[in-house]
Short mmCIF file of C-alpha atoms in Angstrom, two decimals:
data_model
loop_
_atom_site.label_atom_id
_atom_site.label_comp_id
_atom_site.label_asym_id
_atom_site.label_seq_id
_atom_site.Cartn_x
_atom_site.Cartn_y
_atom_site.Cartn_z
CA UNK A 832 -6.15 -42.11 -8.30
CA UNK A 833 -3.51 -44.66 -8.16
CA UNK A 834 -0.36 -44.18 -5.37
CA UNK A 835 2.99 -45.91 -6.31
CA UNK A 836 4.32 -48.04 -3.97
CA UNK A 837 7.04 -46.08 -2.75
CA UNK A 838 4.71 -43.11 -1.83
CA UNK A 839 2.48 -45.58 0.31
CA UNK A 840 5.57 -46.75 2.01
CA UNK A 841 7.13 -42.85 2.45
CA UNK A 842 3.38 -42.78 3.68
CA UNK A 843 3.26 -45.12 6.30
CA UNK A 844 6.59 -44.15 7.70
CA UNK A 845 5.83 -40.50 8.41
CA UNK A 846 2.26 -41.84 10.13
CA UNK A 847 4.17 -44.15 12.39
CA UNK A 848 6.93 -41.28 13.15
CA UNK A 849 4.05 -38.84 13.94
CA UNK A 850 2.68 -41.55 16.29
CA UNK A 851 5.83 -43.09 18.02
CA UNK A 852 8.40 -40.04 17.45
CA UNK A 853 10.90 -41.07 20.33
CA UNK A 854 11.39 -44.53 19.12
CA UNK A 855 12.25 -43.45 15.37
CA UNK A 856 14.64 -40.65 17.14
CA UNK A 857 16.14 -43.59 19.41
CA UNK A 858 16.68 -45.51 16.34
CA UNK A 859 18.21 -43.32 13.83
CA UNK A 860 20.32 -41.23 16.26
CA UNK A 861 21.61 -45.16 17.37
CA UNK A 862 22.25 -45.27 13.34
CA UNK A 863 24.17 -42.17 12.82
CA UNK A 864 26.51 -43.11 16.32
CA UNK A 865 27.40 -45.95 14.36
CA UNK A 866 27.98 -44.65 11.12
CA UNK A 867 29.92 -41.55 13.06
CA UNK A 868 32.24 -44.45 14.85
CA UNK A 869 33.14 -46.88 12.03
CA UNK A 870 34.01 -43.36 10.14
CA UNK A 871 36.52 -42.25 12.75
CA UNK A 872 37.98 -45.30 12.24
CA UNK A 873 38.63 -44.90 8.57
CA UNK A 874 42.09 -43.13 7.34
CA UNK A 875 43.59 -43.15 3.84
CA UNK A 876 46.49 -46.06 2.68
CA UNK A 877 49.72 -45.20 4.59
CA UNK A 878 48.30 -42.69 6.60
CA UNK A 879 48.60 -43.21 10.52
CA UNK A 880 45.59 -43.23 12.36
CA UNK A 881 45.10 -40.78 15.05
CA UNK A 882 46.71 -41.76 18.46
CA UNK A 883 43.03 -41.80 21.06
CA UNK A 884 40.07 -42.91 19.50
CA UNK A 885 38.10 -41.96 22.68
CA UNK A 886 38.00 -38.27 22.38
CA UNK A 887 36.00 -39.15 19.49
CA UNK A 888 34.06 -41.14 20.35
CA UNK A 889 33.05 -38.75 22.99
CA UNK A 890 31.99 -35.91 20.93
CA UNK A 891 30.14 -38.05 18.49
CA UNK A 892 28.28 -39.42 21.17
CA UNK A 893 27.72 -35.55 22.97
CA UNK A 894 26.70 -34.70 18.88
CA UNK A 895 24.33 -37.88 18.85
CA UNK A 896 22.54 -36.81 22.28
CA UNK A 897 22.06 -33.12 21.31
CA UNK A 898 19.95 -34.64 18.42
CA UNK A 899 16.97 -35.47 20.27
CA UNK A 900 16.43 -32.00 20.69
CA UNK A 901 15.93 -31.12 16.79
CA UNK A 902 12.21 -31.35 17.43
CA UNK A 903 12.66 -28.88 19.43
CA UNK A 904 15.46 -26.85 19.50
CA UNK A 905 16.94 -27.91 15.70
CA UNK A 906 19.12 -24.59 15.97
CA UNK A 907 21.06 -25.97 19.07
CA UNK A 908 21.34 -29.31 17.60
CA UNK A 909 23.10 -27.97 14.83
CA UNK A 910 25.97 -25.54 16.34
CA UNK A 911 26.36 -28.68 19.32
CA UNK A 912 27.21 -30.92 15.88
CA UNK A 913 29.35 -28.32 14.36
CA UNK A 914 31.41 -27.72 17.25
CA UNK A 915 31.79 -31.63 18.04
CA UNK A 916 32.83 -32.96 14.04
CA UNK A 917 35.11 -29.11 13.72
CA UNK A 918 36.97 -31.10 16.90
CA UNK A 919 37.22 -34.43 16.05
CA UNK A 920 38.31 -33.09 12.29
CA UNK A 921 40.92 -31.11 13.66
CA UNK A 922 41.88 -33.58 15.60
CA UNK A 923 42.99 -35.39 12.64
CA UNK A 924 40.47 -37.98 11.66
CA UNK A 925 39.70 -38.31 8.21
CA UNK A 926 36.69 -36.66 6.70
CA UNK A 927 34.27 -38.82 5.40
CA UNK A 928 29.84 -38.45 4.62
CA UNK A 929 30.30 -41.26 7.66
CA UNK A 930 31.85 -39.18 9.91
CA UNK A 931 29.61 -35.90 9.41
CA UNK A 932 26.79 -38.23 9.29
CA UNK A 933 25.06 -36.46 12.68
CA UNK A 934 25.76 -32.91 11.80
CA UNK A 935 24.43 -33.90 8.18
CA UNK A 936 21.81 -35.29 9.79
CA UNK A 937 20.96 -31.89 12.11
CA UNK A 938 21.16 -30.20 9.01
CA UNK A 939 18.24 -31.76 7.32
CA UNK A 940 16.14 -31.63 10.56
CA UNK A 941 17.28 -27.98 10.50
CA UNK A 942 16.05 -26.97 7.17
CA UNK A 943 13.01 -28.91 7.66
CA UNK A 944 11.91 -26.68 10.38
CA UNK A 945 13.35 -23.09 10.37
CA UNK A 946 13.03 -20.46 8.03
CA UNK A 947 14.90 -19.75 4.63
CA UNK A 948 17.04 -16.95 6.73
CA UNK A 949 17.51 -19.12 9.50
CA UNK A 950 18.69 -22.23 7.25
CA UNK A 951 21.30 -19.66 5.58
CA UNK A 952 23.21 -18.59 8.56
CA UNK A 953 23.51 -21.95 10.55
CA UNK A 954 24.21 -23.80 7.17
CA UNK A 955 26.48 -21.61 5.58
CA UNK A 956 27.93 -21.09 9.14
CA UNK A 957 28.52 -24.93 9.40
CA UNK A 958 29.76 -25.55 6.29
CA UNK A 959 32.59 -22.70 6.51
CA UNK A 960 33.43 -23.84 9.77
CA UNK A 961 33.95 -27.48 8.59
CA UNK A 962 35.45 -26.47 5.10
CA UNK A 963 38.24 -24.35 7.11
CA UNK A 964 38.80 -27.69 9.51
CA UNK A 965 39.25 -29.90 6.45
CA UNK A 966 41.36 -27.40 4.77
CA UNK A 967 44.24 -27.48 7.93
CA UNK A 968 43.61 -30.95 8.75
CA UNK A 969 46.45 -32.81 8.34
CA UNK A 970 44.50 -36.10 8.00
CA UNK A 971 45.21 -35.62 3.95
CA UNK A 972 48.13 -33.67 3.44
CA UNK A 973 48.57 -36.26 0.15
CA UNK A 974 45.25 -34.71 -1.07
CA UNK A 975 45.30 -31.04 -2.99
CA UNK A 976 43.10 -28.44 -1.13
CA UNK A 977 40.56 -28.20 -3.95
CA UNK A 978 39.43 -31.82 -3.35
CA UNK A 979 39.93 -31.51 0.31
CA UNK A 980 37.55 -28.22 0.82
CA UNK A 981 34.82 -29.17 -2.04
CA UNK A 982 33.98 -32.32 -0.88
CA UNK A 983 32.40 -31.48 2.50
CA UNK A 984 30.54 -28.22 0.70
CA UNK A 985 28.64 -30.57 -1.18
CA UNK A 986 28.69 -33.15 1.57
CA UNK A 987 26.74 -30.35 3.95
CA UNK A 988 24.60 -29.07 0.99
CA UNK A 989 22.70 -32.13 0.00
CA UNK A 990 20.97 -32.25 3.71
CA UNK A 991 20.20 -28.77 3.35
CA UNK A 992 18.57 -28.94 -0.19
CA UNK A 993 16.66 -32.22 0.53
CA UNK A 994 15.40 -30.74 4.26
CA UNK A 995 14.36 -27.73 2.43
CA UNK A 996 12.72 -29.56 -0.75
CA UNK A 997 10.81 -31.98 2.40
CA UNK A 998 9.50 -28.42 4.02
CA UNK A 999 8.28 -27.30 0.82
CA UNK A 1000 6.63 -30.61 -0.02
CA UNK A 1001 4.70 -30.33 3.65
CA UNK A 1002 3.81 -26.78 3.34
CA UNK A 1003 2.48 -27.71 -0.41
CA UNK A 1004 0.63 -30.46 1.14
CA UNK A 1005 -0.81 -28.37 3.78
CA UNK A 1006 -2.35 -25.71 1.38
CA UNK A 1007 -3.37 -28.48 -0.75
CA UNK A 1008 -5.58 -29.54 2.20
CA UNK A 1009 -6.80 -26.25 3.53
CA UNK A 1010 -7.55 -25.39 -0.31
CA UNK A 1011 -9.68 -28.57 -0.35
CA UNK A 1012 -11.35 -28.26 3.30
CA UNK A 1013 -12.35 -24.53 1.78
CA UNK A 1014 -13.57 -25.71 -0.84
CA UNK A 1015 -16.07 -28.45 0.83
CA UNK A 1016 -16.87 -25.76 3.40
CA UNK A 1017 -17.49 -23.19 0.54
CA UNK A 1018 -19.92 -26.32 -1.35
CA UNK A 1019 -21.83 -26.77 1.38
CA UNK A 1020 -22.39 -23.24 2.32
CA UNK A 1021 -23.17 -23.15 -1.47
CA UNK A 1022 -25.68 -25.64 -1.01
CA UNK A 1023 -27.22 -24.46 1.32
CA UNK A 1024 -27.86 -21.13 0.17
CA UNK A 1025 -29.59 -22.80 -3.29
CA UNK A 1026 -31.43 -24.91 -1.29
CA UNK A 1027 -32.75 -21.48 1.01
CA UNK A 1028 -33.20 -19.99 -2.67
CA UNK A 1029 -35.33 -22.55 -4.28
CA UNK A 1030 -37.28 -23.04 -1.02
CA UNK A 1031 -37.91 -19.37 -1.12
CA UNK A 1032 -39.34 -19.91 -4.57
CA UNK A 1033 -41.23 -22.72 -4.27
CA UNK A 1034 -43.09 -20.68 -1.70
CA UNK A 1035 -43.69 -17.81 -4.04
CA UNK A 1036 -44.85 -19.92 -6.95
CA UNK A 1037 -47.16 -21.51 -4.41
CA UNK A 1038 -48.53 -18.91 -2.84
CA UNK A 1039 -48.89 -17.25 -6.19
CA UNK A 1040 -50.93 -19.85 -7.82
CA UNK A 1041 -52.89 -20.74 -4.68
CA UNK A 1042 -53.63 -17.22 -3.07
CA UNK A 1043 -54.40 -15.96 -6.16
CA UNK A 1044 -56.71 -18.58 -7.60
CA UNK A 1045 -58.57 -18.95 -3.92
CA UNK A 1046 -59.11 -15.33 -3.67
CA UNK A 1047 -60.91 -15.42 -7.54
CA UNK A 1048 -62.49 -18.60 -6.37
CA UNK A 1049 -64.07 -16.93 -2.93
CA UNK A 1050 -64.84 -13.81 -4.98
CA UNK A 1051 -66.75 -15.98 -7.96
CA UNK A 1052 -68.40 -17.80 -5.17
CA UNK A 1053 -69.99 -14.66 -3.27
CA UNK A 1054 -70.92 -13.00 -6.51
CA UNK A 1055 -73.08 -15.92 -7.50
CA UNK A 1056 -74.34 -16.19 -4.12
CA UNK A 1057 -75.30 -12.63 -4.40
CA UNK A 1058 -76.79 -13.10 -8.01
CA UNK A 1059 -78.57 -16.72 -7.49
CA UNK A 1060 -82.08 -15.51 -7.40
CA UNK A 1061 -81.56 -11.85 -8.94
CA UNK A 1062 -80.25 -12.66 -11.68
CA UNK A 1063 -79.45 -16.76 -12.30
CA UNK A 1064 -78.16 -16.55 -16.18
CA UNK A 1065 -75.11 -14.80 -14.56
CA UNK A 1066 -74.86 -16.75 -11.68
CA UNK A 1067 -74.80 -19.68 -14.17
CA UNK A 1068 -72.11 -17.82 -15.88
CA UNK A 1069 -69.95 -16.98 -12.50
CA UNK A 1070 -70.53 -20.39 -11.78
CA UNK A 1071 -69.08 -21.64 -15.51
CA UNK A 1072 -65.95 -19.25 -14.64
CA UNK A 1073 -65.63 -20.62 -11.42
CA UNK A 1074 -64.97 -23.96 -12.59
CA UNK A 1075 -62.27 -22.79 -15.05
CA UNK A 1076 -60.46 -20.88 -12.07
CA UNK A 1077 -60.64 -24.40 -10.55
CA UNK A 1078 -59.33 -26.14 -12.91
CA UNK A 1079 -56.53 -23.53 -13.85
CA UNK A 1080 -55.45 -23.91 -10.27
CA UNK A 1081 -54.64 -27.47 -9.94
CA UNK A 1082 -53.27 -27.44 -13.49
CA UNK A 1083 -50.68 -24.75 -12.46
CA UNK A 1084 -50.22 -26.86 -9.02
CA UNK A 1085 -49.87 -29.77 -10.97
CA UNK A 1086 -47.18 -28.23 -13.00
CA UNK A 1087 -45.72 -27.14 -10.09
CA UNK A 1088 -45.16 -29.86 -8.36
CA UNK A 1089 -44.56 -32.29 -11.40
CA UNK A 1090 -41.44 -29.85 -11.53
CA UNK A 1091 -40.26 -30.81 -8.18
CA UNK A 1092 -40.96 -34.40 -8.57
CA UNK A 1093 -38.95 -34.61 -11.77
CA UNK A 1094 -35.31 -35.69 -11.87
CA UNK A 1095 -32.75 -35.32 -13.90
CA UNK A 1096 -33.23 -38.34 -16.13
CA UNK A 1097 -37.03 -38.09 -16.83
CA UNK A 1098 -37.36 -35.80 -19.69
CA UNK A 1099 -41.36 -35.45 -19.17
CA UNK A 1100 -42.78 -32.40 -21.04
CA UNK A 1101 -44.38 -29.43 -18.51
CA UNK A 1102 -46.70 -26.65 -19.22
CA UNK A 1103 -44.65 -23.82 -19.80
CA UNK A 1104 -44.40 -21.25 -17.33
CA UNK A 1105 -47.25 -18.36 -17.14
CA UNK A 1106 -45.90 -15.01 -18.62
CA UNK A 1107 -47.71 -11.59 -20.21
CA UNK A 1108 -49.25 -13.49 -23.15
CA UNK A 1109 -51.62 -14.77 -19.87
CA UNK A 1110 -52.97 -11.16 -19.25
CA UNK A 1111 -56.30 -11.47 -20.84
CA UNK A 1112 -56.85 -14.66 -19.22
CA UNK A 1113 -56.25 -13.12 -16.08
CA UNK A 1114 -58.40 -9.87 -16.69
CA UNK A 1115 -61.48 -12.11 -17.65
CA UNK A 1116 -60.94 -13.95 -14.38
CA UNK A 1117 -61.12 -11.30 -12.27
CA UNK A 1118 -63.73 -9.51 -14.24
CA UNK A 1119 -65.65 -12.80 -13.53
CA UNK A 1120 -64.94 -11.75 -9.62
CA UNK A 1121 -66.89 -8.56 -10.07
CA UNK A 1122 -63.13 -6.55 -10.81
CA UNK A 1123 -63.12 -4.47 -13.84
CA UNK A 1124 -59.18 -4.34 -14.88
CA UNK A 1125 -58.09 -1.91 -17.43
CA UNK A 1126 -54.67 -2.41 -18.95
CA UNK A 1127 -52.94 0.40 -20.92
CA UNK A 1128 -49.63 -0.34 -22.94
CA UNK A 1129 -47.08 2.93 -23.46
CA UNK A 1130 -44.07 2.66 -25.80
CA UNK A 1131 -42.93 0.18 -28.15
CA UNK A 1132 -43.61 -3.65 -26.55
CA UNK A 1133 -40.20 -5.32 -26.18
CA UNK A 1134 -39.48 -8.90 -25.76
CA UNK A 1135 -38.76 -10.48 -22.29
CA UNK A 1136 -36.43 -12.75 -20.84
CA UNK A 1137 -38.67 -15.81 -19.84
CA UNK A 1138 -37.74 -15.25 -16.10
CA UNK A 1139 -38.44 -11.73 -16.38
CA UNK A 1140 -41.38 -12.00 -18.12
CA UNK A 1141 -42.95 -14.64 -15.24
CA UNK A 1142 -41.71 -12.28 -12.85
CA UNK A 1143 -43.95 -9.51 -14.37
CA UNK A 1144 -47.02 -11.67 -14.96
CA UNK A 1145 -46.71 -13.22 -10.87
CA UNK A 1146 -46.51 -9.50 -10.03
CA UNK A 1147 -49.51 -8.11 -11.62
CA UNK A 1148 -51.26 -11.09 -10.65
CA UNK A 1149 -50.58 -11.18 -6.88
CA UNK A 1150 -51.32 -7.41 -7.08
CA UNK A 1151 -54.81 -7.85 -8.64
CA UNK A 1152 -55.14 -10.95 -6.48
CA UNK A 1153 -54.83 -8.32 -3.52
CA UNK A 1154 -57.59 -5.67 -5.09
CA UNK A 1155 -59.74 -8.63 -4.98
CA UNK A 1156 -59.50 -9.51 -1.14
CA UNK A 1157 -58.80 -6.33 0.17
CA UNK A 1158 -59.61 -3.00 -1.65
CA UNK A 1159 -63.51 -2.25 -1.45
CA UNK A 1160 -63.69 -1.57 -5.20
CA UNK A 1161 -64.67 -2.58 -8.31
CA UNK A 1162 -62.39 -1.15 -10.36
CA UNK A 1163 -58.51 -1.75 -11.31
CA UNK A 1164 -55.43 -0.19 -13.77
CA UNK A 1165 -52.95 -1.59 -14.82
CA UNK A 1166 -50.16 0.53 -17.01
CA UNK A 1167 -46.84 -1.35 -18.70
CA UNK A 1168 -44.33 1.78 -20.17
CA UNK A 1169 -41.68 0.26 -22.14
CA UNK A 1170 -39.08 2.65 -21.06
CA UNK A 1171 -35.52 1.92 -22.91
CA UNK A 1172 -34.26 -1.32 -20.71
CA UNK A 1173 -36.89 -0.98 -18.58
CA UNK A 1174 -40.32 -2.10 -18.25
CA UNK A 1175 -42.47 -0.47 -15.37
CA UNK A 1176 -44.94 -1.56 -14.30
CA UNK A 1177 -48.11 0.24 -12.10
CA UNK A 1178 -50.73 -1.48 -10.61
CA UNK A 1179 -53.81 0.58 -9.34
CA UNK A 1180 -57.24 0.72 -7.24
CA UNK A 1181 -59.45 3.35 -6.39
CA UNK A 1182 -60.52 1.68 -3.14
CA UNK A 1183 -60.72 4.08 0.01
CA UNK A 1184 -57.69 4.66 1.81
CA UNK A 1185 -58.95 2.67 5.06
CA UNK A 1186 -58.65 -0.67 3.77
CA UNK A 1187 -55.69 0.13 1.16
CA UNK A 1188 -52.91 -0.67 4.00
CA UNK A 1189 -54.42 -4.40 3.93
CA UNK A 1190 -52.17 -6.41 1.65
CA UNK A 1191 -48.53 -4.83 3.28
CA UNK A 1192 -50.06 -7.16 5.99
CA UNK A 1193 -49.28 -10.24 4.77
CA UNK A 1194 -47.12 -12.41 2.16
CA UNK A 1195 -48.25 -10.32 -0.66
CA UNK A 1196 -46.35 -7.55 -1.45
CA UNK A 1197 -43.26 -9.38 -0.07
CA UNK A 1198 -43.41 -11.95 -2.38
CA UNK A 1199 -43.36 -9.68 -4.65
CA UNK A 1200 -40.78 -7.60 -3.75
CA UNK A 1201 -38.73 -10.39 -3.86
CA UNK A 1202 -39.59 -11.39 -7.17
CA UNK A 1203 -38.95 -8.11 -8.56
CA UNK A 1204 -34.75 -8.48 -7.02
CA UNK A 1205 -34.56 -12.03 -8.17
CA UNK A 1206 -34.16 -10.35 -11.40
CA UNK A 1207 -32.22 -7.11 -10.73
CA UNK A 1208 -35.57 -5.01 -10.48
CA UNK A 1209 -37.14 -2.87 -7.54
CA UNK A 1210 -40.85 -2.62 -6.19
CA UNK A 1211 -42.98 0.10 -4.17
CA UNK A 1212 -46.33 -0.94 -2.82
CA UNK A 1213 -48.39 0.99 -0.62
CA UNK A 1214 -51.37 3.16 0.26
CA UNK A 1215 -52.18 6.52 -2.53
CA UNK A 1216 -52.81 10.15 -1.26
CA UNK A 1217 -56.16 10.17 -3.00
CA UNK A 1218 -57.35 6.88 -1.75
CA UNK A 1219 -56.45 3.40 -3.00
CA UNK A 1220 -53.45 1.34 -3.27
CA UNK A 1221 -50.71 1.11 -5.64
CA UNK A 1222 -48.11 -1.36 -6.68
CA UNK A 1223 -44.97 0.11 -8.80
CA UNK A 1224 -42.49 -2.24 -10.28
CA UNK A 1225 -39.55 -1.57 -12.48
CA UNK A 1226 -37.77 -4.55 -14.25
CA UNK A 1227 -34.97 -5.02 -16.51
CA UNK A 1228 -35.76 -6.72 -19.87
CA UNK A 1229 -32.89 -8.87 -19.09
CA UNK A 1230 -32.62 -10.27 -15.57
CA UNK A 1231 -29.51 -8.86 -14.37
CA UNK A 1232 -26.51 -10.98 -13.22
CA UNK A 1233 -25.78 -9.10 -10.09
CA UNK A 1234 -29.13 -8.98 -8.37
CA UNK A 1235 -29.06 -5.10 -8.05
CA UNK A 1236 -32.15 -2.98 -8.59
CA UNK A 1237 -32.93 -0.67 -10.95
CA UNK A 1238 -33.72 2.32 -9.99
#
């Protein structure tokens, strides 16, 4: 963004006032003495001047010194200036923008730096004070009293309206740059948080596709250990199976991490992300472990959002992942009820209820507890009365915007 020249130079001079404030005081108060003195000197054709110059020269310079305290005390400065330039007017010294040039001058500084109610009193105050000593000063009896009184009102309102237009410049300025330094703060908290969230995934998809691949792997393994002289045609076929779980593993890994690899340029196609259509896949793997899975369908199948419908397939897989390494059984359910926006989901064993507390243990079930409020869904895993363990997951068919379960 381009900066005309005269805001770098406005610029410039308010960072050197901010730095050397005294010296820009010292030099425009030594200004406005002069201006003040050459206008006391003024008076109107064949008008006599007043007789002693040196009463006002005094209270200009007492008017002068009072404004180094508009920093400060800019209320002060400004009844010190009134009172000094009502005197020397009254005095009889013609009224000229060079003679008010101090109280002008406290004015702005006084606008700048008070309040809207504050600026109204003193102001006003000022300029009735100086209106009435211009209206009985006999320094220009030739001139009516309409052009005697109106000049200094508009005289003493320009400093107010261009202090107050400065203060609401700074004060626009200001929010400008607390609006900005929120928003950076608000970015990076922003930033942070999606780079918790996508760490967060990243470990559940990994310890999705690893856990549950490892634990059909070890399984496969034992089986055809157990099988290898008893029965070798299906430890030849465990051992077949065991090569696809293999392979499906570092294809899903691969996918995986070709996805965080990949920037935004490279437009490199990726397998598409596991869902539901997987299930039979994933029932003749772990039937190849020695797990018999049933799966029952109730109500009308429904289509799924694609995160939602990942979320379900990572679910029941993790969950028959678990029956594999923990449950001492053979045998598990799994029920999808299509139920209006809902799709719930039950995952059962029929192991005994010593070793059904196993998988709470670890990642497991928080992973997928997780999963299920990424989407606006709830889960319930844990041990059954009559022995076992059961997962129980509700999910919306649409993720939901808001991240709050369903009940």
């Amino acid at each position: 963004m381009t900066t005309s020249p005269e805001r770098r130079y406005t610029d410039r001079l308010e960072e050197f006032a901010d730095r050397r404030p005294f010296l820009v005081d010292l030099a425009l108060i030594a200004a406005l003495m002069g201006s003040g003195t050459l206008g006391a000197s003024l008076t109107l054709p064949n008008a006599d001047p007043p007789g002693d110059d040196r009463a006002a020269v005094l209270f200009l310079g007492v008017s002068c010194l009072a404004l180094f305290l508009h920093r400060t005390h800019p209320r002060v400065t400004v009844v010190v200036n009134a009172v000094c330039a009502t005197v020397v007017i009254a005095q009889g010294y013609l009224l000229t923008p060079l003679l008010l040039a101090p109280v002008m001058a406290s004015l702005y500084w006084l606008a700048t730096r008070t309040d809207r109610g504050t600026i109204r009193r003193y102001g006003f105050a000022t300029m009735a004070a100086l209106t009435i000593a211009a209206a009985v000063s006999d320094s220009m009896d030739q001139v009516s009293l309409l052009l005697r009184t109106i000049g200094p009102f508009f005289w003493l309102l320009l400093p107010l309206a261009a202090g107050t237009l400065t203060r609401l410049r700074r004060a626009y300025l200001e929010a400008t740059q607390a609006r900005a330094e929120h928003a950076e703060r608000t970015r990076e908290e922003e930033a942070r948080l999606r780079v918790t969230e996508e760490r967060m995934r990243i470990a559940r998809e990994l310890h999705d596709v690893v856990a549950h691949h490892l634990a059909l792997a070890n399984a496969q393994a034992g089986t055809a250990e157990h099988l290898a002289l008893a029965n070798p045609r299906q430890t030849q076929q465990i051992l077949h199976d065991l090569t696809g779980t293999t392979s499906s593993a570092l294809r899903e890994l691969k996918a995986t991490l070709g996805l965080l690899r990949q920037t935004d340029d490279e437009g490199a196609p990726l397998e598409p992300a596991p869902g539901l259509a997987r299930l039979p896949e994933l029932v003749s793997s772990c039937a190849s472990a020695g797990i018999t899975v049933t799966v029952a369908t109730e109500g009308e199948p429904q289509p799924l959002s694609p995160g939602v419908d990942l979320t379900a397939f990572r679910i029941v897989q993790e969950a028959l992942t678990n029956v594999t390494k923990h449950a001492a059984t053979q045998t598990a359910h799994v029920r999808f009820v299509y139920d209006g926006p809902r799709l719930l989901i039950t995952v059962t064993d029929e192991g005994p209820p010593t070793a059904a507390a196993e998988p709470s243990k670890g990642f497991g079930v928080m992973g997928m507890r997780e999963r299920a409020h990424s989407v606006g869904g709830e889960l319930r895993a844990g041990p059954r009365p009559e022995g076992g363990f059961e997962v129980r997951t509700a999910l919306p068919l649409q993720p939901s915007v808001s991240g709050d379960e369903v009940g």
